Amino acid sequence: MMMMNQKAFAILIGTLMVLSGVAYYLPLGTDEKQIVVPKSVDPAETFGVRGTLVEWSFEGLRDVLEMAPQSTDIAYWIDLNASKSLTDAAMIALPQSIGLLYGGQLYSTRIERLGVARFNNTWSEFHWIQPYPMGYDGLVIPYKGYMLIPRGTDLVLAMGRPALCGPQEGIEQTIDVISGGQPAESFTLVDESGGDLQLAALGSGGAIMPLAGGYKEFNLNVAQSGNSSAFDLVCRCIQPTADTSQRMKDLALKNDLQYSIKGSEGELSGVVSEEDIQGVLMELLGP
């Protein structure tokens, strides 16, 4: 369930630059494909340069899907401020992401909320940081008014709220959606109830999906339970296979959870302790 390969991680870490206070953007309508921007700490207005910043609500998984292309087969969102134990468990159980593993090295401030979407054999990450403008030096590649900042040979950044990070192909497809293209609309189980960790997947994505894709649609919502260190967990599947239903039943029995089936939908729910959350997530999100 990797979102990217080890080569891309290695290139990113080997080529990270120091990022500081303010982003500098080029005038819109420039014909040059790559332009060198000198490093500076002055306000952008000093140079009269402009570029489109990403501006999108980022309160949950639905916002990620509104920026993700129609072909998205798996996406997740996590509030990294909510719980250290949940964040630690997510780093082990969730599909790989730059933001989870190397978020502290990407910007001059930490990532507070993170989203990831996979589509068309590529992917895009969404990083919510405060303050959101960034400084940079090096090449920028204009695309539909947004400035793509290369990081190594495989990755680019596009600044804003949230900042976008990923392969150029993935970021361009995300910008296409933000600019009015067709978003992901196949995820019917995603609701507005919120949660500190939210994930959705389609069984059509194949065996690399959670529970090996044994369903039409999969949705997971995890939230800290009141003032306690435990977590409320709800996992729903549309048209789970017999194997998927049995795996969820076994998981329920092992962790004192409830599993029920209503019509074509199976639901696993209950309270998971801080000590058990990593193991439960690994069983649910593994193939």
Short mmCIF file of C-alpha atoms in Angstrom, two decimals:
data_model
loop_
_atom_site.label_atom_id
_atom_site.label_comp_id
_atom_site.label_asym_id
_atom_site.label_seq_id
_atom_site.Cartn_x
_atom_site.Cartn_y
_atom_site.Cartn_z
CA MET A 1 0.00 0.00 0.00
CA MET A 2 2.88 2.36 -0.60
CA MET A 3 2.02 5.79 -2.00
CA MET A 4 5.53 6.21 -3.38
CA ASN A 5 8.68 4.18 -3.77
CA GLN A 6 11.84 4.28 -1.72
CA LYS A 7 13.75 6.03 -4.53
CA ALA A 8 11.46 9.04 -4.33
CA PHE A 9 11.93 9.21 -0.54
CA ALA A 10 15.70 9.05 -0.93
CA ILE A 11 15.73 11.77 -3.59
CA LEU A 12 13.56 14.02 -1.46
CA ILE A 13 15.66 13.72 1.68
CA GLY A 14 18.90 14.07 -0.27
CA THR A 15 17.82 17.31 -1.94
CA LEU A 16 15.74 19.15 0.68
CA MET A 17 16.55 22.86 0.90
CA VAL A 18 16.11 25.08 3.93
CA LEU A 19 12.71 26.77 3.69
CA SER A 20 12.00 30.03 5.49
CA GLY A 21 9.39 32.74 5.98
CA VAL A 22 7.68 33.90 2.76
CA ALA A 23 6.90 32.50 -0.70
CA TYR A 24 7.88 34.45 -3.83
CA TYR A 25 5.86 33.97 -6.96
CA LEU A 26 6.30 34.99 -10.56
CA PRO A 27 4.01 37.31 -12.51
CA LEU A 28 1.09 35.44 -14.01
CA GLY A 29 1.22 34.85 -17.75
CA THR A 30 4.97 34.32 -17.98
CA ASP A 31 6.02 32.30 -21.04
CA GLU A 32 9.13 30.81 -19.46
CA LYS A 33 8.82 27.20 -18.35
CA GLN A 34 11.52 27.31 -15.67
CA ILE A 35 12.73 30.41 -13.88
CA VAL A 36 15.39 30.79 -11.22
CA VAL A 37 14.12 32.68 -8.17
CA PRO A 38 16.74 34.14 -5.82
CA LYS A 39 16.43 33.47 -2.12
CA SER A 40 15.26 36.42 -0.06
CA VAL A 41 13.55 37.27 3.20
CA ASP A 42 11.77 40.41 1.94
CA PRO A 43 8.00 40.45 1.47
CA ALA A 44 6.76 39.29 -1.92
CA GLU A 45 5.25 42.72 -2.56
CA THR A 46 8.76 44.20 -2.59
CA PHE A 47 9.40 42.51 -5.91
CA GLY A 48 5.90 42.91 -7.35
CA VAL A 49 5.69 39.19 -8.10
CA ARG A 50 2.59 37.09 -7.96
CA GLY A 51 1.38 33.52 -8.24
CA THR A 52 -1.75 31.62 -7.33
CA LEU A 53 -1.78 30.09 -3.84
CA VAL A 54 -3.82 26.99 -3.10
CA GLU A 55 -6.84 28.05 -1.01
CA TRP A 56 -9.14 25.22 0.08
CA SER A 57 -10.94 24.14 3.21
CA PHE A 58 -9.07 21.31 4.93
CA GLU A 59 -11.22 20.10 7.80
CA GLY A 60 -11.51 16.45 6.83
CA LEU A 61 -11.41 13.72 4.22
CA ARG A 62 -14.24 15.21 2.17
CA ASP A 63 -12.02 18.24 1.49
CA VAL A 64 -9.21 15.96 0.27
CA LEU A 65 -11.61 14.21 -2.11
CA GLU A 66 -12.84 17.56 -3.45
CA MET A 67 -9.25 18.27 -4.57
CA ALA A 68 -8.50 14.71 -5.75
CA PRO A 69 -9.11 13.50 -9.34
CA GLN A 70 -12.10 11.34 -10.24
CA SER A 71 -9.91 8.22 -10.56
CA THR A 72 -8.81 8.31 -6.88
CA ASP A 73 -8.98 4.84 -5.33
CA ILE A 74 -7.65 5.55 -1.81
CA ALA A 75 -7.36 8.72 0.27
CA TYR A 76 -6.86 9.64 3.90
CA TRP A 77 -6.75 12.67 6.21
CA ILE A 78 -5.25 12.95 9.70
CA ASP A 79 -5.08 15.68 12.33
CA LEU A 80 -1.49 15.45 13.56
CA ASN A 81 -2.31 17.69 16.55
CA ALA A 82 -5.01 15.41 17.92
CA SER A 83 -3.08 12.56 19.52
CA LYS A 84 0.59 11.56 19.51
CA SER A 85 -0.31 7.90 20.02
CA LEU A 86 -2.66 8.00 17.02
CA THR A 87 -0.03 9.75 14.91
CA ASP A 88 2.58 7.17 15.93
CA ALA A 89 0.20 4.34 15.05
CA ALA A 90 -0.68 5.99 11.73
CA MET A 91 2.98 6.20 10.74
CA ILE A 92 3.13 2.40 10.97
CA ALA A 93 -0.31 1.44 9.65
CA LEU A 94 -1.16 3.99 6.94
CA PRO A 95 0.20 3.89 3.38
CA GLN A 96 3.58 5.64 3.20
CA SER A 97 3.63 9.40 2.92
CA ILE A 98 6.32 12.06 2.92
CA GLY A 99 4.39 14.22 5.36
CA LEU A 100 4.09 11.53 8.03
CA LEU A 101 7.69 10.34 7.83
CA TYR A 102 9.56 13.56 7.00
CA GLY A 103 7.15 16.39 7.75
CA GLY A 104 9.53 18.12 10.13
CA GLN A 105 12.16 18.44 7.38
CA LEU A 106 9.96 19.86 4.63
CA TYR A 107 9.09 23.26 6.06
CA SER A 108 10.22 25.69 8.73
CA THR A 109 7.15 24.73 10.75
CA ARG A 110 5.48 21.38 11.40
CA ILE A 111 2.59 19.93 9.41
CA GLU A 112 -0.60 20.17 11.47
CA ARG A 113 -2.99 18.28 9.20
CA LEU A 114 -2.16 15.88 6.39
CA GLY A 115 -4.04 14.39 3.46
CA VAL A 116 -3.01 11.90 0.77
CA ALA A 117 -4.76 10.73 -2.40
CA ARG A 118 -3.69 8.10 -4.93
CA PHE A 119 -4.96 8.12 -8.51
CA ASN A 120 -3.90 7.24 -12.08
CA ASN A 121 -0.76 5.44 -10.82
CA THR A 122 0.44 8.65 -9.17
CA TRP A 123 -0.41 10.56 -5.97
CA SER A 124 -0.62 13.91 -4.23
CA GLU A 125 -0.17 15.01 -0.61
CA PHE A 126 -1.86 17.92 1.14
CA HIS A 127 0.00 19.62 4.01
CA TRP A 128 -1.66 22.16 6.32
CA ILE A 129 0.99 24.35 7.91
CA GLN A 130 0.85 27.62 9.85
CA PRO A 131 1.98 30.16 8.80
CA TYR A 132 1.39 28.81 5.29
CA PRO A 133 3.61 31.04 3.05
CA MET A 134 7.10 29.61 2.51
CA GLY A 135 10.41 30.85 1.14
CA TYR A 136 12.45 28.98 -1.45
CA ASP A 137 15.26 29.28 -3.91
CA GLY A 138 15.83 27.37 -7.14
CA LEU A 139 13.61 26.62 -10.13
CA VAL A 140 9.88 27.20 -10.32
CA ILE A 141 7.58 25.77 -13.01
CA PRO A 142 4.40 27.76 -13.71
CA TYR A 143 1.27 25.63 -14.18
CA LYS A 144 -2.13 27.30 -14.59
CA GLY A 145 -0.84 30.21 -12.50
CA TYR A 146 0.43 28.00 -9.64
CA MET A 147 4.18 27.81 -9.02
CA LEU A 148 5.58 24.26 -8.82
CA ILE A 149 8.83 24.15 -6.85
CA PRO A 150 10.99 21.13 -7.76
CA ARG A 151 12.42 19.04 -4.93
CA GLY A 152 14.86 16.63 -6.53
CA THR A 153 14.04 14.99 -9.87
CA ASP A 154 10.73 13.39 -8.88
CA LEU A 155 8.86 15.77 -6.57
CA VAL A 156 7.42 19.29 -6.57
CA LEU A 157 5.72 21.59 -4.06
CA ALA A 158 2.88 24.05 -4.68
CA MET A 159 2.38 26.48 -1.81
CA GLY A 160 -0.82 27.53 -0.12
CA ARG A 161 -3.42 26.23 2.32
CA PRO A 162 -2.91 23.32 2.06
CA ALA A 163 0.51 23.06 0.40
CA LEU A 164 0.66 20.34 -2.26
CA CYS A 165 3.53 17.86 -2.47
CA GLY A 166 4.14 14.98 -4.88
CA PRO A 167 5.24 14.03 -8.39
CA GLN A 168 4.73 16.80 -10.93
CA GLU A 169 2.16 14.69 -12.78
CA GLY A 170 0.15 14.17 -9.59
CA ILE A 171 0.28 17.81 -8.53
CA GLU A 172 -0.77 19.00 -12.00
CA GLN A 173 -3.76 16.63 -11.94
CA THR A 174 -4.69 17.97 -8.49
CA ILE A 175 -4.42 21.56 -9.73
CA ASP A 176 -6.64 20.59 -12.67
CA VAL A 177 -9.34 19.61 -10.15
CA ILE A 178 -8.82 22.71 -8.00
CA SER A 179 -9.14 24.79 -11.18
CA GLY A 180 -12.57 23.32 -11.96
CA GLY A 181 -11.96 19.72 -13.04
CA GLN A 182 -13.95 16.65 -11.99
CA PRO A 183 -13.22 15.59 -8.37
CA ALA A 184 -13.47 12.13 -6.79
CA GLU A 185 -17.16 11.33 -6.28
CA SER A 186 -17.19 7.54 -5.85
CA PHE A 187 -16.88 7.60 -2.04
CA THR A 188 -20.43 7.45 -0.69
CA LEU A 189 -19.56 6.52 2.93
CA VAL A 190 -17.59 9.70 3.73
CA ASP A 191 -19.73 11.94 5.94
CA GLU A 192 -19.43 15.13 7.96
CA SER A 193 -19.14 13.46 11.38
CA GLY A 194 -15.43 14.21 11.50
CA GLY A 195 -12.63 12.27 13.12
CA ASP A 196 -8.93 12.61 13.84
CA LEU A 197 -8.12 9.93 11.24
CA GLN A 198 -10.30 9.33 8.19
CA LEU A 199 -9.60 6.94 5.30
CA ALA A 200 -11.59 5.79 2.27
CA ALA A 201 -10.77 3.14 -0.33
CA LEU A 202 -12.41 1.42 -3.29
CA GLY A 203 -12.19 -2.33 -3.77
CA SER A 204 -11.53 -1.66 -7.45
CA GLY A 205 -8.05 -0.54 -6.39
CA GLY A 206 -7.14 -4.20 -5.97
CA ALA A 207 -5.24 -6.28 -3.45
CA ILE A 208 -3.05 -3.39 -2.24
CA MET A 209 -6.13 -1.75 -0.68
CA PRO A 210 -7.01 -2.24 3.02
CA LEU A 211 -8.28 -5.77 3.65
CA ALA A 212 -7.05 -6.66 0.15
CA GLY A 213 -9.89 -4.73 -1.48
CA GLY A 214 -12.54 -7.28 -0.47
CA TYR A 215 -15.50 -4.88 -0.78
CA LYS A 216 -17.02 -2.27 -3.07
CA GLU A 217 -16.13 0.61 -0.72
CA PHE A 218 -14.26 0.93 2.61
CA ASN A 219 -14.42 3.78 5.13
CA LEU A 220 -12.59 4.22 8.44
CA ASN A 221 -13.12 6.95 11.04
CA VAL A 222 -11.10 7.18 14.27
CA ALA A 223 -11.56 9.92 16.89
CA GLN A 224 -10.22 10.41 20.38
CA SER A 225 -12.88 9.33 22.87
CA GLY A 226 -13.83 12.36 24.96
CA ASN A 227 -11.10 13.31 27.43
CA SER A 228 -9.71 9.77 27.58
CA SER A 229 -6.72 8.33 25.75
CA ALA A 230 -8.91 5.72 24.04
CA PHE A 231 -10.39 6.02 20.53
CA ASP A 232 -13.84 5.65 19.04
CA LEU A 233 -13.50 3.59 15.86
CA VAL A 234 -16.05 3.02 13.11
CA CYS A 235 -15.17 1.02 9.99
CA ARG A 236 -17.81 0.41 7.32
CA CYS A 237 -17.74 -1.64 4.12
CA ILE A 238 -20.21 -1.84 1.27
CA GLN A 239 -20.59 -5.35 -0.14
CA PRO A 240 -17.81 -6.97 1.93
CA THR A 241 -16.71 -10.39 0.70
CA ALA A 242 -17.12 -13.40 2.98
CA ASP A 243 -13.39 -13.28 3.76
CA THR A 244 -13.54 -9.58 4.65
CA SER A 245 -16.56 -10.10 6.90
CA GLN A 246 -14.80 -12.95 8.69
CA ARG A 247 -11.66 -10.87 9.20
CA MET A 248 -13.71 -8.05 10.71
CA LYS A 249 -15.61 -10.48 12.94
CA ASP A 250 -12.32 -11.96 14.18
CA LEU A 251 -10.96 -8.46 14.82
CA ALA A 252 -14.10 -7.55 16.76
CA LEU A 253 -13.85 -10.66 18.94
CA LYS A 254 -10.15 -10.09 19.61
CA ASN A 255 -10.54 -6.44 20.62
CA ASP A 256 -13.98 -6.38 22.30
CA LEU A 257 -15.56 -4.52 19.37
CA GLN A 258 -18.93 -5.00 17.65
CA TYR A 259 -19.46 -6.21 14.08
CA SER A 260 -22.85 -6.12 12.40
CA ILE A 261 -24.29 -6.47 8.90
CA LYS A 262 -27.26 -4.49 7.60
CA GLY A 263 -28.22 -5.25 4.05
CA SER A 264 -25.12 -4.86 1.90
CA GLU A 265 -23.11 -2.97 4.56
CA GLY A 266 -20.86 -4.35 7.28
CA GLU A 267 -19.83 -2.21 10.26
CA LEU A 268 -17.11 -2.66 12.87
CA SER A 269 -17.31 -0.23 15.80
CA GLY A 270 -16.30 0.32 19.39
CA VAL A 271 -13.70 1.83 21.68
CA VAL A 272 -10.02 0.94 21.18
CA SER A 273 -7.42 1.58 23.87
CA GLU A 274 -4.32 3.66 23.27
CA GLU A 275 -2.22 0.51 23.66
CA ASP A 276 -4.21 -1.41 21.03
CA ILE A 277 -4.85 1.23 18.38
CA GLN A 278 -1.72 0.46 16.33
CA GLY A 279 -2.49 -3.24 16.11
CA VAL A 280 -6.13 -2.65 15.17
CA LEU A 281 -5.16 -0.16 12.44
CA MET A 282 -2.55 -2.52 11.06
CA GLU A 283 -5.09 -5.33 10.78
CA LEU A 284 -7.72 -3.10 9.17
CA LEU A 285 -5.40 -1.28 6.77
CA GLY A 286 -3.13 -4.12 5.81
CA PRO A 287 -3.77 -6.20 2.67
#
